[in-house]
mmCIF file of C-alpha atoms in Angstrom:
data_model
loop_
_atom_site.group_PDB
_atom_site.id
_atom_site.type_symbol
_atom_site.label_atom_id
_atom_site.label_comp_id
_atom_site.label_asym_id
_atom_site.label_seq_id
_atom_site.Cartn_x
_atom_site.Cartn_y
_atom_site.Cartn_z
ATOM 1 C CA UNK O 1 22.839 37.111 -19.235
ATOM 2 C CA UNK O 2 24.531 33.957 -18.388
ATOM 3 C CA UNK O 3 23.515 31.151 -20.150
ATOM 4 C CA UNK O 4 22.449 27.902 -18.175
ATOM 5 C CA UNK O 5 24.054 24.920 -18.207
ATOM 6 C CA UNK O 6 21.930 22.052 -18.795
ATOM 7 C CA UNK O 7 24.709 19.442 -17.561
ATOM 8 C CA UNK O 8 24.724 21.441 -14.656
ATOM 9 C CA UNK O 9 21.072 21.399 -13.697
ATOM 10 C CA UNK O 10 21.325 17.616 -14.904
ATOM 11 C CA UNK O 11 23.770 17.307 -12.323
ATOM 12 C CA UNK O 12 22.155 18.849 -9.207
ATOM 13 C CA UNK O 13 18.776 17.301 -10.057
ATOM 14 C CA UNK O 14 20.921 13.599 -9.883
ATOM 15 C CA UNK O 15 21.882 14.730 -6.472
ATOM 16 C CA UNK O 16 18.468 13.792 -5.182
ATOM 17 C CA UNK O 17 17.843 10.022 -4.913
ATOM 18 C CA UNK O 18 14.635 8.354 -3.792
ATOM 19 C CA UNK O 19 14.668 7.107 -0.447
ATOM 20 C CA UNK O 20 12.567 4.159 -0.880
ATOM 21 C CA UNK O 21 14.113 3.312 -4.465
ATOM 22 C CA UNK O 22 17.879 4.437 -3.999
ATOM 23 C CA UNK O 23 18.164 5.340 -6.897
ATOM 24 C CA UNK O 24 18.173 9.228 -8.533
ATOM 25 C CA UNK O 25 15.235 10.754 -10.515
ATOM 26 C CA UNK O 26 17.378 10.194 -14.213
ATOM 27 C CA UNK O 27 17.591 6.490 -13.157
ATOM 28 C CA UNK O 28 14.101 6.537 -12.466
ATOM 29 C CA UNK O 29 13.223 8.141 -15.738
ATOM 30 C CA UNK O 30 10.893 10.506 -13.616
ATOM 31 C CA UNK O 31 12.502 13.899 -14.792
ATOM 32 C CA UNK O 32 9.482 14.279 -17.320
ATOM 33 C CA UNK O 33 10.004 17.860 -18.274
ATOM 34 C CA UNK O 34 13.124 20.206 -17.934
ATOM 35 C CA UNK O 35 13.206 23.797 -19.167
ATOM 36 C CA UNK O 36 14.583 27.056 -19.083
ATOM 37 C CA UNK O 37 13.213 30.088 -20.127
ATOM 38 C CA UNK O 38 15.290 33.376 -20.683
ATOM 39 C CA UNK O 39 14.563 34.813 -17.592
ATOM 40 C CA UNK O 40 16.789 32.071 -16.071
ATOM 41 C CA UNK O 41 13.632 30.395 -14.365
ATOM 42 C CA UNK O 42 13.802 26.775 -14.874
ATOM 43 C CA UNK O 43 10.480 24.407 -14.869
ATOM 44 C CA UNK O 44 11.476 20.803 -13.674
ATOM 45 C CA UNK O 45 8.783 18.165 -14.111
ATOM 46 C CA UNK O 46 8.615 15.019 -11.915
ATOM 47 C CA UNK O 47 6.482 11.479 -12.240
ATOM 48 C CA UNK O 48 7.271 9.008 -9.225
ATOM 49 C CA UNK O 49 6.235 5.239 -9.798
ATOM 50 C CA UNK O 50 4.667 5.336 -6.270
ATOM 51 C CA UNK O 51 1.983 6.646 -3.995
ATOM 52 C CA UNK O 52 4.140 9.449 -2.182
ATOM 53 C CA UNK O 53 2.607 12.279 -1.820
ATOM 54 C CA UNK O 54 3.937 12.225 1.865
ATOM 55 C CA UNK O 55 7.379 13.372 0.402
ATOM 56 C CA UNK O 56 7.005 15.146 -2.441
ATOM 57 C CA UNK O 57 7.286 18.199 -0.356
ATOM 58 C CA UNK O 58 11.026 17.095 0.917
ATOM 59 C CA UNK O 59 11.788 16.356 -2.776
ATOM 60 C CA UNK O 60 11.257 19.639 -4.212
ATOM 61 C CA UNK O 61 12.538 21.246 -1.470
ATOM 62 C CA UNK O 62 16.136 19.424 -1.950
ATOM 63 C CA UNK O 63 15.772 19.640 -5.562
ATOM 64 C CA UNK O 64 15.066 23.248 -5.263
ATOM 65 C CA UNK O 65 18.356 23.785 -2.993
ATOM 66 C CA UNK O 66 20.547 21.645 -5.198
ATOM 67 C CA UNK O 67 19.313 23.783 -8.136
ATOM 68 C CA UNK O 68 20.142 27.057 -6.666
ATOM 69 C CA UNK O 69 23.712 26.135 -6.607
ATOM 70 C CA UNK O 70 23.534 26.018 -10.618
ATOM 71 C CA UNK O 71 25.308 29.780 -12.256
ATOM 72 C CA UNK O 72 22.785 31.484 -13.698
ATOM 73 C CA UNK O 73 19.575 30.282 -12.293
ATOM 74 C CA UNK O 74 17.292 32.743 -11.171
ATOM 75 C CA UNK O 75 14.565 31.004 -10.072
ATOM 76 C CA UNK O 76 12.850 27.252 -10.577
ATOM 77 C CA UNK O 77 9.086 25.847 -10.370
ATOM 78 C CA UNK O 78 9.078 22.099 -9.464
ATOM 79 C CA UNK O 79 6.307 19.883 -9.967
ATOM 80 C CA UNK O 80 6.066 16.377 -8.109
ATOM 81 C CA UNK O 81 3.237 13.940 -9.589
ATOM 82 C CA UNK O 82 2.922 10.119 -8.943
ATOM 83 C CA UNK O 83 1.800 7.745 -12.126
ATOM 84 C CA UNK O 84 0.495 4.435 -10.543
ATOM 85 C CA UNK O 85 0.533 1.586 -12.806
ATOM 86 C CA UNK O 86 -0.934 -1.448 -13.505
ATOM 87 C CA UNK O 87 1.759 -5.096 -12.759
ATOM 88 C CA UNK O 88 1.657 -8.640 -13.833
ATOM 89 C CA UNK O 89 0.089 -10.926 -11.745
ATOM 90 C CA UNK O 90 0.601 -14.377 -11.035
ATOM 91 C CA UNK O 91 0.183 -16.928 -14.358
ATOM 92 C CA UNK O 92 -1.029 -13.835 -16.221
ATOM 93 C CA UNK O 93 -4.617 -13.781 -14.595
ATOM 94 C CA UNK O 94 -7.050 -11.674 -16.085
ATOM 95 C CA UNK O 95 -7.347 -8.664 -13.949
ATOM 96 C CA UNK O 96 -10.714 -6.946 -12.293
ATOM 97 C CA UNK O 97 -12.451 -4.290 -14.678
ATOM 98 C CA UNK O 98 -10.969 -0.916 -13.514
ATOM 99 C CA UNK O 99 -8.624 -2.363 -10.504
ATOM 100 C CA UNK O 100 -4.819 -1.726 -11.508
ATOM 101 C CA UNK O 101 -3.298 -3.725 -8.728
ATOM 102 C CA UNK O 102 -4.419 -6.700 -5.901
ATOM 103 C CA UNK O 103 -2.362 -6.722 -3.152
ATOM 104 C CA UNK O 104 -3.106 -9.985 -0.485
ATOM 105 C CA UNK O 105 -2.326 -8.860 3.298
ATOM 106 C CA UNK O 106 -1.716 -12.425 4.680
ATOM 107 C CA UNK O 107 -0.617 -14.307 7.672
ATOM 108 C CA UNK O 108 0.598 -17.900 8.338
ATOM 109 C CA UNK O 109 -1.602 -17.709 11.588
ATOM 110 C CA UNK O 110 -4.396 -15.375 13.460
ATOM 111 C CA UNK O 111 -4.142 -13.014 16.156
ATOM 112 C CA UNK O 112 -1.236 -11.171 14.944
ATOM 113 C CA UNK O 113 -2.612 -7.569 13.799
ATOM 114 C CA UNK O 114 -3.143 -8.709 10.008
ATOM 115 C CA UNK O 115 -6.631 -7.161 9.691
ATOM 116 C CA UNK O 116 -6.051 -4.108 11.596
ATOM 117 C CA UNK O 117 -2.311 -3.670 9.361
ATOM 118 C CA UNK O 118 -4.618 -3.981 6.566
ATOM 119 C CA UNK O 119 -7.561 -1.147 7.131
ATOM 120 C CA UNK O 120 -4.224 0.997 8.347
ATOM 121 C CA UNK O 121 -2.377 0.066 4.902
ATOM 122 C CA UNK O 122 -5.467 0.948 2.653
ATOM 123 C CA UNK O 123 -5.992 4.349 4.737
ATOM 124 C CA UNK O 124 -2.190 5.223 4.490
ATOM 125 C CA UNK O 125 -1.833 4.456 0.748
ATOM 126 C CA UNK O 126 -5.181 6.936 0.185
ATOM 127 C CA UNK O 127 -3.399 9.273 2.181
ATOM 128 C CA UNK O 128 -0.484 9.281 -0.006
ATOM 129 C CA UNK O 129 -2.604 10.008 -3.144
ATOM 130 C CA UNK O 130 -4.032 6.522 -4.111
ATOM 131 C CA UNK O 131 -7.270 5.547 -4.988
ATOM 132 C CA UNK O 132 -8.181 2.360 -2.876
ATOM 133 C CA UNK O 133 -10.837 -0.187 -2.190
ATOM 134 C CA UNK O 134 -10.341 -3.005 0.670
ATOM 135 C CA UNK O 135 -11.948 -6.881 0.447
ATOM 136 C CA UNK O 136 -12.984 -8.357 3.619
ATOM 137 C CA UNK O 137 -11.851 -12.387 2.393
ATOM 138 C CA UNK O 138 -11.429 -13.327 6.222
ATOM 139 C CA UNK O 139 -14.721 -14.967 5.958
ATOM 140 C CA UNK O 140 -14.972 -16.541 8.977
ATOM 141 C CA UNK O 141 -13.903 -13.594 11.156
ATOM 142 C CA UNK O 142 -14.726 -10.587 8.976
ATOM 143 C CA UNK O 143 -13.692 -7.488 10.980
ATOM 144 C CA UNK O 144 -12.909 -4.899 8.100
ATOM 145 C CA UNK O 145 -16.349 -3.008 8.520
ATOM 146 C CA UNK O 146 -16.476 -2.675 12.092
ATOM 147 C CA UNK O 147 -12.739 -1.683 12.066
ATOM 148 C CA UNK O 148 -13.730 0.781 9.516
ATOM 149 C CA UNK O 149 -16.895 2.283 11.524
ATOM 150 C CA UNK O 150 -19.574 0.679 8.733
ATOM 151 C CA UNK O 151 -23.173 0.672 10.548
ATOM 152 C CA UNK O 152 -23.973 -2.376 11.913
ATOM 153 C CA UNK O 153 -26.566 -4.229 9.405
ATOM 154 C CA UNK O 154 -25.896 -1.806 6.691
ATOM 155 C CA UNK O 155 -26.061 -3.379 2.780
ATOM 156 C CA UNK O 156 -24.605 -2.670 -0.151
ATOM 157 C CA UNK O 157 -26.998 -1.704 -3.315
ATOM 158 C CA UNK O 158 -27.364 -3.696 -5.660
ATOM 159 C CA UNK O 159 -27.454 -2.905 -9.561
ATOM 160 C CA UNK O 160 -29.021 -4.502 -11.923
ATOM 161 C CA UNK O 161 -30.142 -7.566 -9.562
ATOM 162 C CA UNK O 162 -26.409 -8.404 -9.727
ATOM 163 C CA UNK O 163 -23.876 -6.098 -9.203
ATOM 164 C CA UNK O 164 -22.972 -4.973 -5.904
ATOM 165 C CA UNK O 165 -21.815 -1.199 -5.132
ATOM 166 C CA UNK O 166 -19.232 -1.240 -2.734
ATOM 167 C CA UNK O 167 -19.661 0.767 0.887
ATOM 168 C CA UNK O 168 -17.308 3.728 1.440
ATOM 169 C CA UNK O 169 -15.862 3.947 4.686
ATOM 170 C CA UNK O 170 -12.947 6.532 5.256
ATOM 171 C CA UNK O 171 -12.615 7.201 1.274
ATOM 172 C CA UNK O 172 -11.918 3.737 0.914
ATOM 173 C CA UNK O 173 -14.665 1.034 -0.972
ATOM 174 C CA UNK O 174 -15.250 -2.033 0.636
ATOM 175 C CA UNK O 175 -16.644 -5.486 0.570
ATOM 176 C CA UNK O 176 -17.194 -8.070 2.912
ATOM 177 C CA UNK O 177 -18.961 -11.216 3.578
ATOM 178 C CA UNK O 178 -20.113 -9.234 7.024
ATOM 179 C CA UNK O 179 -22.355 -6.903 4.517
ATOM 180 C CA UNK O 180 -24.199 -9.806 3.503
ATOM 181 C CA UNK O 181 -24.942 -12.167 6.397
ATOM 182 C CA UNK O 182 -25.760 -12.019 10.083
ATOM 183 C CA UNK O 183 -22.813 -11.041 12.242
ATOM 184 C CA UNK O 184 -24.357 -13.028 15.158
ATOM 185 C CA UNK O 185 -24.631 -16.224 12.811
ATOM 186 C CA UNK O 186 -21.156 -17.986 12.531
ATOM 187 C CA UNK O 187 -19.737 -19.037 9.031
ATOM 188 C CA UNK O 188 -20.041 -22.949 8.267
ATOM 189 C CA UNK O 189 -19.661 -23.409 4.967
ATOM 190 C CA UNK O 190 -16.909 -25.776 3.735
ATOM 191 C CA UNK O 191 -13.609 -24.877 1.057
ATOM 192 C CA UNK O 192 -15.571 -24.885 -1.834
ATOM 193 C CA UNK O 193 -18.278 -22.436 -1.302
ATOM 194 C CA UNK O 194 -16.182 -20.084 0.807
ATOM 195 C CA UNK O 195 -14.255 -19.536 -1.890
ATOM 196 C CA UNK O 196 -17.377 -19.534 -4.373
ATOM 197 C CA UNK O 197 -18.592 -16.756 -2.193
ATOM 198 C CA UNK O 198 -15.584 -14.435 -2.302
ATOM 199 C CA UNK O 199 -14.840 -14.681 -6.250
ATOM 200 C CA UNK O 200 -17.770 -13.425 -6.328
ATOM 201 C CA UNK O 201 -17.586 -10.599 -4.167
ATOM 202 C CA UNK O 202 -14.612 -9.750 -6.022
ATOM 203 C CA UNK O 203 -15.729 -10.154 -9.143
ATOM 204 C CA UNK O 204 -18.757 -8.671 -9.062
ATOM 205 C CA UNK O 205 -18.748 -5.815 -6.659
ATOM 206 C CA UNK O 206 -18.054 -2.083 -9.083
ATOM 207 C CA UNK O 207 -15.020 -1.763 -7.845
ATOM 208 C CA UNK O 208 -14.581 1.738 -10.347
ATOM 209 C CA UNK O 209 -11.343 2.981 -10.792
ATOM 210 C CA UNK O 210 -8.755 1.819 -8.469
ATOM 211 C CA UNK O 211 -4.941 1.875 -8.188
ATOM 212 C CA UNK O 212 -4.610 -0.575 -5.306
ATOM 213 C CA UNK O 213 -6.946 -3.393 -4.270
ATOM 214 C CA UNK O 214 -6.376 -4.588 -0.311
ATOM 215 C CA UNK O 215 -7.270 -8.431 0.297
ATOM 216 C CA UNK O 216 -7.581 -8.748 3.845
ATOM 217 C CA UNK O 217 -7.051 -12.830 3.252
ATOM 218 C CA UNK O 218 -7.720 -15.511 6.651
ATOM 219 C CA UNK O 219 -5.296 -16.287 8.502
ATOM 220 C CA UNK O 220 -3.044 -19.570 7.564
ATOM 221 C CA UNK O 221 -2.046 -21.467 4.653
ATOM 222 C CA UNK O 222 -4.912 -24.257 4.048
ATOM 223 C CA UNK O 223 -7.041 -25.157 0.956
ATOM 224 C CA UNK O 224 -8.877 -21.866 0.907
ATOM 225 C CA UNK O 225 -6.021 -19.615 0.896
ATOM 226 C CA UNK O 226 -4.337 -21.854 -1.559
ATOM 227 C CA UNK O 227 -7.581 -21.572 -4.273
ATOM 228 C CA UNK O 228 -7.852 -17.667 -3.359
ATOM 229 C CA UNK O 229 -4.203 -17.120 -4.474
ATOM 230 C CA UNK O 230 -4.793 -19.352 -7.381
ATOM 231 C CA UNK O 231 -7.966 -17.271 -8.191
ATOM 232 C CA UNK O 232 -7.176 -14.067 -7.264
ATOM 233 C CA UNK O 233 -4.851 -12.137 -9.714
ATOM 234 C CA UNK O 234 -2.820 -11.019 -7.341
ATOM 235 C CA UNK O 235 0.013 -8.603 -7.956
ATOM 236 C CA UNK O 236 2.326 -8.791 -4.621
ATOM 237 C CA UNK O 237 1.711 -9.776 -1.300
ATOM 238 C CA UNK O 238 2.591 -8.258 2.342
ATOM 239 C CA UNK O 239 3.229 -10.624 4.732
ATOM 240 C CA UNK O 240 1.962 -9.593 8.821
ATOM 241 C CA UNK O 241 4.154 -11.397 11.739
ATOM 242 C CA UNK O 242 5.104 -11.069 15.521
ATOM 243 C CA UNK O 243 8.326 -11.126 16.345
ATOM 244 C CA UNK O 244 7.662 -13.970 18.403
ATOM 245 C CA UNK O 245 9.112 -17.650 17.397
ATOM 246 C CA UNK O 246 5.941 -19.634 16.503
ATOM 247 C CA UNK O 247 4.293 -16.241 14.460
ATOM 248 C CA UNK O 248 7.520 -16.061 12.338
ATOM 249 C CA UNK O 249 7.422 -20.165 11.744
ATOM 250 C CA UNK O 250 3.841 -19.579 10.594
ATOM 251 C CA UNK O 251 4.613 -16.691 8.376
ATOM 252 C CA UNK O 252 7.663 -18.391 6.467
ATOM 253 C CA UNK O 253 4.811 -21.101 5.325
ATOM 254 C CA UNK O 254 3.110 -17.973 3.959
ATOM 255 C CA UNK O 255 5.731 -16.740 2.314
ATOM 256 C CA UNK O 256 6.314 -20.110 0.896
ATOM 257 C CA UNK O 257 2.734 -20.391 -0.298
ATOM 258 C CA UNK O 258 2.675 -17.542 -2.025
ATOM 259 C CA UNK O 259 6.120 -18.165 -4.107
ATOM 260 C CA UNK O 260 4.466 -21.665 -4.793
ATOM 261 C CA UNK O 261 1.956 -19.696 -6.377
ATOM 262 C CA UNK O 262 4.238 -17.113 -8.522
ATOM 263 C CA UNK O 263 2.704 -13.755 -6.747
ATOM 264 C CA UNK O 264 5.742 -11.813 -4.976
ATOM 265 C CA UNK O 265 6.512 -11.225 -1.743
ATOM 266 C CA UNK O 266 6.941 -6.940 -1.590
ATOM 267 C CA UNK O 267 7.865 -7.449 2.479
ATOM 268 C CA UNK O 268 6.983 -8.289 6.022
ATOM 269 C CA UNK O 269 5.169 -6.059 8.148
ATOM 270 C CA UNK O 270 6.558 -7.070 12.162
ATOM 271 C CA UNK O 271 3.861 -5.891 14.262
ATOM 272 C CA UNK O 272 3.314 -5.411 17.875
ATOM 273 C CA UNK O 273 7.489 -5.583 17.883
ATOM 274 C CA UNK O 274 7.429 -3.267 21.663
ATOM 275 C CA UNK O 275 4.724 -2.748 23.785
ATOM 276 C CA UNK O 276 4.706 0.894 24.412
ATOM 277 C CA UNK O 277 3.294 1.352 28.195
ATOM 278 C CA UNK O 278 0.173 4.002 27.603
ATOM 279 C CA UNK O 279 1.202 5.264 31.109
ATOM 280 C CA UNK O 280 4.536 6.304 31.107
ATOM 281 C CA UNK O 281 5.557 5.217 27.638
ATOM 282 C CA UNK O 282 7.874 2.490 28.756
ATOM 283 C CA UNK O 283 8.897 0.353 25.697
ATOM 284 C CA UNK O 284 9.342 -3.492 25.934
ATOM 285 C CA UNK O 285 9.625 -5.996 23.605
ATOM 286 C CA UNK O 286 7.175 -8.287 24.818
ATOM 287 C CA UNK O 287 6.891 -11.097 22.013
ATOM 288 C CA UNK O 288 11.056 -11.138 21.234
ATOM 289 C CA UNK O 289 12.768 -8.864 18.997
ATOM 290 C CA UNK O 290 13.725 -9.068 15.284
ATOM 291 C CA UNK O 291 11.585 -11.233 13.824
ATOM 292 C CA UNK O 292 10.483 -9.959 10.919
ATOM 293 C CA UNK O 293 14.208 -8.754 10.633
ATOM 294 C CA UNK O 294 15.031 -12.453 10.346
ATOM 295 C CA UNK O 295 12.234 -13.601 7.582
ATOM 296 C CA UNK O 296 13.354 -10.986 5.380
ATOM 297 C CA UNK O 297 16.925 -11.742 5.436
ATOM 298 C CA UNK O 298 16.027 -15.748 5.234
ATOM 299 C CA UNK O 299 13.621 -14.995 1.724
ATOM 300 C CA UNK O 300 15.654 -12.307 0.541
ATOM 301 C CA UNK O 301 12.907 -9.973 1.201
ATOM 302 C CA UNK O 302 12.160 -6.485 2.552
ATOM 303 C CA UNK O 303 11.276 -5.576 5.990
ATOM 304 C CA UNK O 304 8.734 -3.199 5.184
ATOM 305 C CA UNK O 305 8.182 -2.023 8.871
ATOM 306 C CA UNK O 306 7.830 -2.642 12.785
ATOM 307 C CA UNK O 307 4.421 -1.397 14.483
ATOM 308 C CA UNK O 308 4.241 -0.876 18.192
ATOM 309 C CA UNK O 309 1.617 -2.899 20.403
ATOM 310 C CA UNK O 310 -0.387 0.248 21.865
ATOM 311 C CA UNK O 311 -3.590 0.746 23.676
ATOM 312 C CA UNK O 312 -4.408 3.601 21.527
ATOM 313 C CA UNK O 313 -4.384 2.008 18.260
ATOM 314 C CA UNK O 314 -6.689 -0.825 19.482
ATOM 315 C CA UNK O 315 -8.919 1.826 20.596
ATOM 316 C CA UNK O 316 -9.373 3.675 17.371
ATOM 317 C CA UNK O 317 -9.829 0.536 15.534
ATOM 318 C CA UNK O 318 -12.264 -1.419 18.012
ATOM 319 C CA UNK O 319 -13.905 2.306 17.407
ATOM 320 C CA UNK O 320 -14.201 2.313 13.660
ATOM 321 C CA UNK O 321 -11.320 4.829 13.166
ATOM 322 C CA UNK O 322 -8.148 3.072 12.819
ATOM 323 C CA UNK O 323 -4.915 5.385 13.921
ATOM 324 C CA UNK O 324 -4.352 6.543 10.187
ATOM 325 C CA UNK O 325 -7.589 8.137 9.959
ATOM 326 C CA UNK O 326 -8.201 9.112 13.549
ATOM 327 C CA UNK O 327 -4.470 10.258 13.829
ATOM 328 C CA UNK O 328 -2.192 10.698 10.853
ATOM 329 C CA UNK O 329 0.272 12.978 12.160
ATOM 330 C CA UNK O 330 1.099 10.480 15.264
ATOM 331 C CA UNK O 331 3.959 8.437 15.182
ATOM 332 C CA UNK O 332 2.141 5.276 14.604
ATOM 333 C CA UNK O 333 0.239 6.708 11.739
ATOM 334 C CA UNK O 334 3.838 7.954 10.059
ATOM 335 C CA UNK O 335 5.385 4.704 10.399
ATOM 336 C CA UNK O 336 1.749 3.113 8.557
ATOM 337 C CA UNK O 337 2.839 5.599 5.794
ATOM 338 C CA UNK O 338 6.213 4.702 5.491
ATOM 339 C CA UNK O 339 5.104 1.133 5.295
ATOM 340 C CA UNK O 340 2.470 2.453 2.299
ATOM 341 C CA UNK O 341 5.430 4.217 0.752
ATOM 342 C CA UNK O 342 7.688 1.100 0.416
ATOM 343 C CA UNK O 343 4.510 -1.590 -0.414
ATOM 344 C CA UNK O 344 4.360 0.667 -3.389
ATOM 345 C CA UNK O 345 7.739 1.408 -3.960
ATOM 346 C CA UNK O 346 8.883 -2.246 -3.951
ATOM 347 C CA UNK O 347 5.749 -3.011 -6.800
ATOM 348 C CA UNK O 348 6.696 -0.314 -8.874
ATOM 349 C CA UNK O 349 9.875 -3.009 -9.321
ATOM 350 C CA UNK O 350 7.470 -5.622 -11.012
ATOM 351 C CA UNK O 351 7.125 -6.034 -14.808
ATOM 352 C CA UNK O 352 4.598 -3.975 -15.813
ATOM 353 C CA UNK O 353 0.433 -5.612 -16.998
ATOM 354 C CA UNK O 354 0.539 -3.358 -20.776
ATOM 355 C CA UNK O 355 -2.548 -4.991 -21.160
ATOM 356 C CA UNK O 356 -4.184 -3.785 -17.668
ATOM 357 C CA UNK O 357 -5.920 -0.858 -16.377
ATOM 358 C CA UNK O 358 -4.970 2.735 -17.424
ATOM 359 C CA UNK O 359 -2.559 4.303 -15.399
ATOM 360 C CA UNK O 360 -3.347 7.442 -13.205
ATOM 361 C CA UNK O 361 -1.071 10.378 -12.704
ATOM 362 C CA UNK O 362 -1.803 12.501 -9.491
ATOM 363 C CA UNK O 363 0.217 16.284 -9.155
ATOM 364 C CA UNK O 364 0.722 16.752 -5.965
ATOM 365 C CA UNK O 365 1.979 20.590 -6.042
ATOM 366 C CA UNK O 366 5.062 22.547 -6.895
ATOM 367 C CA UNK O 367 7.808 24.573 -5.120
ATOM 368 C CA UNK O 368 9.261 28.054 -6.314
ATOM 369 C CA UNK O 369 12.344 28.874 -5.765
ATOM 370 C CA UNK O 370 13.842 32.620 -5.785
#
């Protein structure tokens, strides 16, 4: 029997490289566990740093054909798993019990998609094997519940006359100001207590075991975004523009903000970059083009995607079942899960919080090869 080269499996397993990384599965120390028995049947273990169960199908299927070229082989069993962990935040806050990672979905103004990229972020990193909880913080508009199809007037329990147990919508736990108050009755609290209001939502809502938090924060850059990203131990931020002129100004001061404040920038989401017609499908770029292109270049940062404006997806969410829920094989939905991919890709970057929350490993299935 020919005996099998471990150089050469080496070698055709390094042929693979992570699309969202670029870098090959040695160099991402995920090859966890490489054997060979003497039947020629070789078991290949991998651990990606990233929610991406979306590709861990085209990975072992690669894998599996770069293996086959290797003499000797007679068959291989590859197993894809994702280990989330748990990343520094800004000036080393102390983290929520059980939550792994904060991520703040911001804008430098409103009206530009943030909430709805938000819900649609949350959804698409569950899909691709993450456990995830969403904060309402916009506390003068809160929209997360309705976008997420939570009953009007329905309240969270309460524990222990202080605790409060977060609603699941869609998988996903949520808070929200709009959970608590009237929605008819509009928000007039000053800086202070707005802020009061949502540390305490954050901090004492059971979050349980989560590897990615989503702050849905209000729109702009004033005093209460400033004390939330002061407060909040944040771990990166996502940044949600238009292409259009005045939307990108606005979203370079939240960029800025949030470097003042030593919590990094993973990318800018550019959405409604074409108006797709729901008619004919006609594709325009109705607010300018390459917007978000342009922050990312100017701050060094990643363009983490470009969302159409569509009827359809402002139907789903106005109907409590935003497009990644009500539609994840559409096109819309695949380019939310791209986005999740790379939000978690680029954080996987960060130094790592030893000190935080225990990190989860997910298997998300294996591929034979004969």
């Amino acid at each position: 029997m020919t005996t099998i080269s471990r150089q050469a499996l080496e070698a055709a397993i390094r042929e693979y490289r992570d699309p969202y990384l670029e870098k090959d599965l040695y160099e991402l120390d995920a090859v966890k566990k490489l054997d060979v028995d003497k039947r020629g049947k070789v078991t290949l273990m991998v651990e990606l740093p990233y929610p991406s169960k979306g590709i861990a199908g085209a990975l072992r299927q690669l894998v599996g054909n770069a293996l086959e070229s290797v003499e000797g082989l007679e068959s291989s069993d590859i197993h894809v798993a994702q280990k989330i962990h748990a990343y520094k935040t800004q000036k080393e806050l102390p983290s929520i019990p059980g939550v792994k990672n904060i991520i703040a979905v911001a804008s430098g103004k409103g009206g530009v998609g943030k909430s709805t990229t938000a819900v649609n972020l949350a959804l698409a990193l569950q899909h691709e094997g993450a456990r995830v909880g969403v904060l309402d913080a916009d506390i003068y508009g809160p929209s997360v519940g309705m976008m997420l199809g939570v009953p009007d007037g329905q309240k969270p329990e309460v524990q222990e006359q202080k605790y409060f147990i977060p609603i699941e919508a869609h998988g996903l736990k949520t808070s929200s100001m709009a959970y608590l108050a009237n929605d008819k009755t509009p928000m007039i609290w000053r800086g202070p207590v707005v802020t009061g209001v949502l540390m305490q939502l954050l901090q004492q809502t059971l979050w349980g075991e989560l590897d990615y938090l989503i702050v849905d924060m209000p729109p702009g850059t004033g005093d209460i975004q400033l004390t939330l990203a002061q407060k909040v131990p944040v771990t990166g931020a996502v940044i949600v523009t238009t292409p259009q002129n005045i939307a990108v100004m606005d979203a370079q001061r939240g960029i800025e903000m949030f470097r003042k404040m030593d919590i990094p920038v993973l990318g800018v989401v550019e959405n409604m970059s074409v108006h797709i017609c729901s008619n004919c499908g006609h594709k325009e770029a109705l607010f300018g083009a390459d917007g978000g292109a342009r922050i990312a270049d100017d701050y060094d940062t990643v363009l983490l995607g470009q969302l159409p404006l569509h009827k359809t997806v402002r139907e789903q969410t106005d109907g409590g079942k935003p497009t990644v829920a009500a539609e994840p094989d559409s096109e819309v939905a695949r380019r939310y899960l791209d986005i999740a991919r790379r939000v978690g890709a680029e954080l996987s970057k960060r130094e790592r919080n030893l000190s935080g929350a225990i990190s989860s490993v997910s298997v998300t299935g294996h591929w034979n090869s004969h």
